[in-house]
Coordinates of C-alpha atoms in Angstrom, one line a residue:
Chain P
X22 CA 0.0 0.0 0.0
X23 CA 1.4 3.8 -0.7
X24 CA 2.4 6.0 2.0
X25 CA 2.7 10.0 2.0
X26 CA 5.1 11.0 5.4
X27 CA 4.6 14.6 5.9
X28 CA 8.1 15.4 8.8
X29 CA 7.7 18.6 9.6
X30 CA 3.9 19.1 12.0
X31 CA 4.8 22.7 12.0
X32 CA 7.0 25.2 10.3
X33 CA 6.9 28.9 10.1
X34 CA 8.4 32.2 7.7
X35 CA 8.5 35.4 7.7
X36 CA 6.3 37.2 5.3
X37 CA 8.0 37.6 1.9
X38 CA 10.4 35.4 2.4
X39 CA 10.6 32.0 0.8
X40 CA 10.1 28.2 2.9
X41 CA 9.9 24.9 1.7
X42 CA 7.8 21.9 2.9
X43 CA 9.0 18.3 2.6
X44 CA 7.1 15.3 1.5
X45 CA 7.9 11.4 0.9
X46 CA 5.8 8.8 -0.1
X47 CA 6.4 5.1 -0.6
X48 CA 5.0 2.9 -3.9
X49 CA 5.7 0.2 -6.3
X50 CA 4.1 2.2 -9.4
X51 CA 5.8 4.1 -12.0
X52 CA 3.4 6.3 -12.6
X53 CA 1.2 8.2 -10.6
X54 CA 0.3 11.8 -9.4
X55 CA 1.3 14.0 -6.9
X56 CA -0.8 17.1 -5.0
X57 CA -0.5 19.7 -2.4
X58 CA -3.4 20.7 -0.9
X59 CA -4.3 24.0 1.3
X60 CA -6.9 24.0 4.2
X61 CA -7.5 27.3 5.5
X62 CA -9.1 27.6 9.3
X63 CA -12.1 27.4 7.0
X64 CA -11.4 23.6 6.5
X65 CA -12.0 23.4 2.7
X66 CA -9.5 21.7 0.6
X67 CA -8.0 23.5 -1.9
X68 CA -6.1 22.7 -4.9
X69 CA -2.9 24.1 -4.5
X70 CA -0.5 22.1 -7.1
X71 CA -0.2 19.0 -8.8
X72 CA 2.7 16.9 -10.5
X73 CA 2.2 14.0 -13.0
X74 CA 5.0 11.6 -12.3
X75 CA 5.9 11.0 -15.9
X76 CA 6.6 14.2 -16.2
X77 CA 10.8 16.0 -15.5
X78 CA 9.8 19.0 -15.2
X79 CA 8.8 20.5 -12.2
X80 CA 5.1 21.8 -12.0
X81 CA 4.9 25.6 -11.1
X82 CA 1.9 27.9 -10.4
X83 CA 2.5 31.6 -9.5
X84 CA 3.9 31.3 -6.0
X85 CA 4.5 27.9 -5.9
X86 CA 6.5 25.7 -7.0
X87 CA 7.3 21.9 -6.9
X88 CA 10.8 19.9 -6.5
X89 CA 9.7 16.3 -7.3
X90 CA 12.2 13.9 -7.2
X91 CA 11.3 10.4 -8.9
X92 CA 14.0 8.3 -7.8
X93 CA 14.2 9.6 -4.4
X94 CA 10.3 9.3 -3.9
X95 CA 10.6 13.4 -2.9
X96 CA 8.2 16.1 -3.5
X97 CA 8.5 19.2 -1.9
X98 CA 7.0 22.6 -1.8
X99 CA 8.0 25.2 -2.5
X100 CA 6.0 28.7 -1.8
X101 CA 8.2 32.2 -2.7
X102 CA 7.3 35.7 -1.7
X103 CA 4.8 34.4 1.5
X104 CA 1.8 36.3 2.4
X105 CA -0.1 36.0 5.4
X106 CA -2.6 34.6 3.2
X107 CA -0.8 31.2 2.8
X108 CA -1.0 30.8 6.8
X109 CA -2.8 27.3 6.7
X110 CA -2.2 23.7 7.0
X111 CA -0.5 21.9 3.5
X112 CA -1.5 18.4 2.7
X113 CA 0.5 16.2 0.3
X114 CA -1.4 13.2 -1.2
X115 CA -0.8 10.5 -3.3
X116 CA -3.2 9.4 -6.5
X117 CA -3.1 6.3 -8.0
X118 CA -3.5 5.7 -11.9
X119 CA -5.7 2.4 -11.8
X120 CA -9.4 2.1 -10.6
X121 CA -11.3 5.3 -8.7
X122 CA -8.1 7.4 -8.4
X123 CA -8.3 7.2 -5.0
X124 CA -6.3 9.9 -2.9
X125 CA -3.7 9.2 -0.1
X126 CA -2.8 11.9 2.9
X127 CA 0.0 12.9 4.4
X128 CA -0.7 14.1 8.2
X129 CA 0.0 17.5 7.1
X130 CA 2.2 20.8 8.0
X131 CA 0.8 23.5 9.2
X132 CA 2.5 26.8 8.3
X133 CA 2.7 30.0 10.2
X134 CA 3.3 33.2 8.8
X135 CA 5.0 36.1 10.5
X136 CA 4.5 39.5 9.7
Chain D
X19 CA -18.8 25.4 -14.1
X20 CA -19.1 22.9 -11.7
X21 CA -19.6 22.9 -7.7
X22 CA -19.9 20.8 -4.8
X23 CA -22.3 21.3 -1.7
X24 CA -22.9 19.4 1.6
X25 CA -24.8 19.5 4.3
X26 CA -25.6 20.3 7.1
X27 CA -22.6 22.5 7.3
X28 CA -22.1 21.3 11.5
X29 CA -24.2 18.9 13.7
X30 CA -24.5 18.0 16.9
X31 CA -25.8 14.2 17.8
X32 CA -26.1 12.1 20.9
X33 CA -24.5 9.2 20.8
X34 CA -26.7 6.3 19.4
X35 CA -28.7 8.6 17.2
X36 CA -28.7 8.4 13.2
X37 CA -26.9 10.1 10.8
X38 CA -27.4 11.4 7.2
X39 CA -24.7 13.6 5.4
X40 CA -25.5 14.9 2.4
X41 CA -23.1 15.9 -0.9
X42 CA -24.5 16.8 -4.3
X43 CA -22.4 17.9 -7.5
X44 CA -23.4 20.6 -9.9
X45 CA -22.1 20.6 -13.7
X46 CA -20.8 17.4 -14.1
X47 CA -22.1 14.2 -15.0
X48 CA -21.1 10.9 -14.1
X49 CA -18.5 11.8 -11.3
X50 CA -16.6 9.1 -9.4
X51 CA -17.3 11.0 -5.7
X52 CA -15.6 10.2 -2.3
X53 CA -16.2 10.8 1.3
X54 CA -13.0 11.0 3.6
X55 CA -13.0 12.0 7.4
X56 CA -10.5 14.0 9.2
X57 CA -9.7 13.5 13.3
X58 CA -8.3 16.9 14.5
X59 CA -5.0 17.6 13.4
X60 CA -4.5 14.9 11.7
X61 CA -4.9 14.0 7.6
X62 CA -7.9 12.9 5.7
X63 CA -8.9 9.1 5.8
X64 CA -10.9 7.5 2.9
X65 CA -14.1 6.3 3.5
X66 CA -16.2 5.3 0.8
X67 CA -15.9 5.6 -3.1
X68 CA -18.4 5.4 -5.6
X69 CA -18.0 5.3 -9.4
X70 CA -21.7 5.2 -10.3
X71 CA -25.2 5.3 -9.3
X72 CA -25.1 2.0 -6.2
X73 CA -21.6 1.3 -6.3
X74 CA -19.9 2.3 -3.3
X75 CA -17.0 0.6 -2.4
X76 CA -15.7 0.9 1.3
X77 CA -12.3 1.4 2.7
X78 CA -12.6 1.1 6.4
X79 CA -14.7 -1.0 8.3
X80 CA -16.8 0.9 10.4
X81 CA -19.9 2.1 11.9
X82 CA -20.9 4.2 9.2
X83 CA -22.3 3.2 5.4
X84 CA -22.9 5.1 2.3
X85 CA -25.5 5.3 -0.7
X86 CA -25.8 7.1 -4.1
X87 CA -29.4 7.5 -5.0
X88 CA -28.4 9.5 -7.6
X89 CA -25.6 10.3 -10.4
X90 CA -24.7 13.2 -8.6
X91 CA -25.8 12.1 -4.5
X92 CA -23.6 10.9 -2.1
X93 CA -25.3 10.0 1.3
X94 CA -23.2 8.9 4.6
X95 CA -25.2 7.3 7.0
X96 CA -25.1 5.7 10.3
X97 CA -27.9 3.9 12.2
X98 CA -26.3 4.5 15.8
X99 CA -23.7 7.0 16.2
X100 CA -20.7 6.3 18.5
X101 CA -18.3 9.1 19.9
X102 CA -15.9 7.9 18.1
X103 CA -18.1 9.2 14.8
X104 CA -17.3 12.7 15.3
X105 CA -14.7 14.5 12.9
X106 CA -15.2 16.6 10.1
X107 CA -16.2 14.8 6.8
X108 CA -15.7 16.2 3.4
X109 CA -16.8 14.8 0.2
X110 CA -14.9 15.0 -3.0
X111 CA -15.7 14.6 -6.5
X112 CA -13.7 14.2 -9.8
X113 CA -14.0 13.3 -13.6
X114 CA -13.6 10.1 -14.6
X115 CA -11.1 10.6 -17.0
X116 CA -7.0 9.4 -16.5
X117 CA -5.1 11.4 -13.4
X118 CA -7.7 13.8 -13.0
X119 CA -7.7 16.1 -9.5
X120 CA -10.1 15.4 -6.8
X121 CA -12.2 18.2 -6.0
X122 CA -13.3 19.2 -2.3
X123 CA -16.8 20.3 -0.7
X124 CA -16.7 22.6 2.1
X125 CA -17.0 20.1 5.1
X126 CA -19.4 19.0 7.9
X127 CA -18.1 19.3 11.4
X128 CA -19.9 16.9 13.3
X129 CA -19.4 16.3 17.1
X130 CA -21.0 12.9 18.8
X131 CA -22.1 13.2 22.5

């Protein structure tokens, strides 16, 4: 079965200033997708980024950014310029290819940001 | 474009009473849809999946059981809640179509007593 290990519970930044957060998961397949996930103290899950493991090159959106690292079973976030606005906790998850596409969490990192 | 409600939004139940947690999808048709709960502080857990109308497939055994009526409904139930039960429950939904991202309602908080 895959597993997404989240090591960092908490991590914090100053605001416009740059922090990454680390994720690892564990599976037999060779290709799959990758996500992170915001939930603000509203609870909602949002879409933040996602990475198609095929795929070298690192996924981007605005802000963030993704270091995904096949081999070493790695993907990290990466969030540049932080605004208080990304103060919320991060999920990583893991999506199979086969079947319902079923998701798989990570326990999550909540980030602080200081003004 | 397409959207995702639930409801109730938070509820408060004794324990031993039923439950009925409701999630409907707007603007899509055919959606493979999900229910996961999430303990405080911790990550989301898969509960049930459905890839059409009756076919819900569960992950964890528990006290709790799920039904799509419809193409677009996705019912959690319980006949007799425990206090284990309580957590906040989100639905998801997504295409069914290869990699495609799983989409989140806004949550039910719901606390057993």
């Amino acid at each position: 079965a895959q597993t997404v290990t989240q090591s960092q519970p908490e991590m914090s930044v100053q605001e416009a200033e740059t922090v990454t957060l680390s994720c690892t998961y564990d599976t037999s397949e060779s290709d799959y997708y990758l996500f992170w996930y915001k939930q603000p103290p509203s609870r909602q899950m949002i879409l933040v980024i996602r990475q198609e493991a095929y795929k070298q090159q690192n996924a981007t959106e605005n802000r963030f950014s993704v270091n995904f690292q096949k081999a070493a079973k790695s993907f990290s976030l990466k969030i540049s310029d932080s605004q208080l606005g990304d103060a919320a906790m991060y999920f990583c998850a893991y999506g199979g290819i086969q079947g319902a596409q079923k998701l798989v969490f990570g326990q999550g990192t909540r980030l602080t940001i200081n003004p | 474009s397409q959207t995702i409600h639930q409801w109730p939004a938070t509820l408060v139940q004794p324990v031993g009473s039923p439950l009925s947690l409701e999630c409907t999808v707007e603007g899509t048709s055919n959606p493979n849809l999900y229910w996961y709960r999430q303990a405080a502080g911790r990550g989301l857990q898969l509960l049930f999946y459905s890839v059409g109308i009756g076919q819900i497939s569960s992950e964890v055994p528990q006290n709790l059981s799920a039904s799509r009526p419809q193409d677009r409904q996705f019912i959690l139930s319980s006949k007799k809640l425990l206090l284990s039960d309580s957590g906040f429950y989100l639905c998801a939904w997504t295409v069914r179509a290869y990699q495609e991202t799983q989409y989140f309602g806004p949550g039910t908080r719901l606390l057993v007593l």
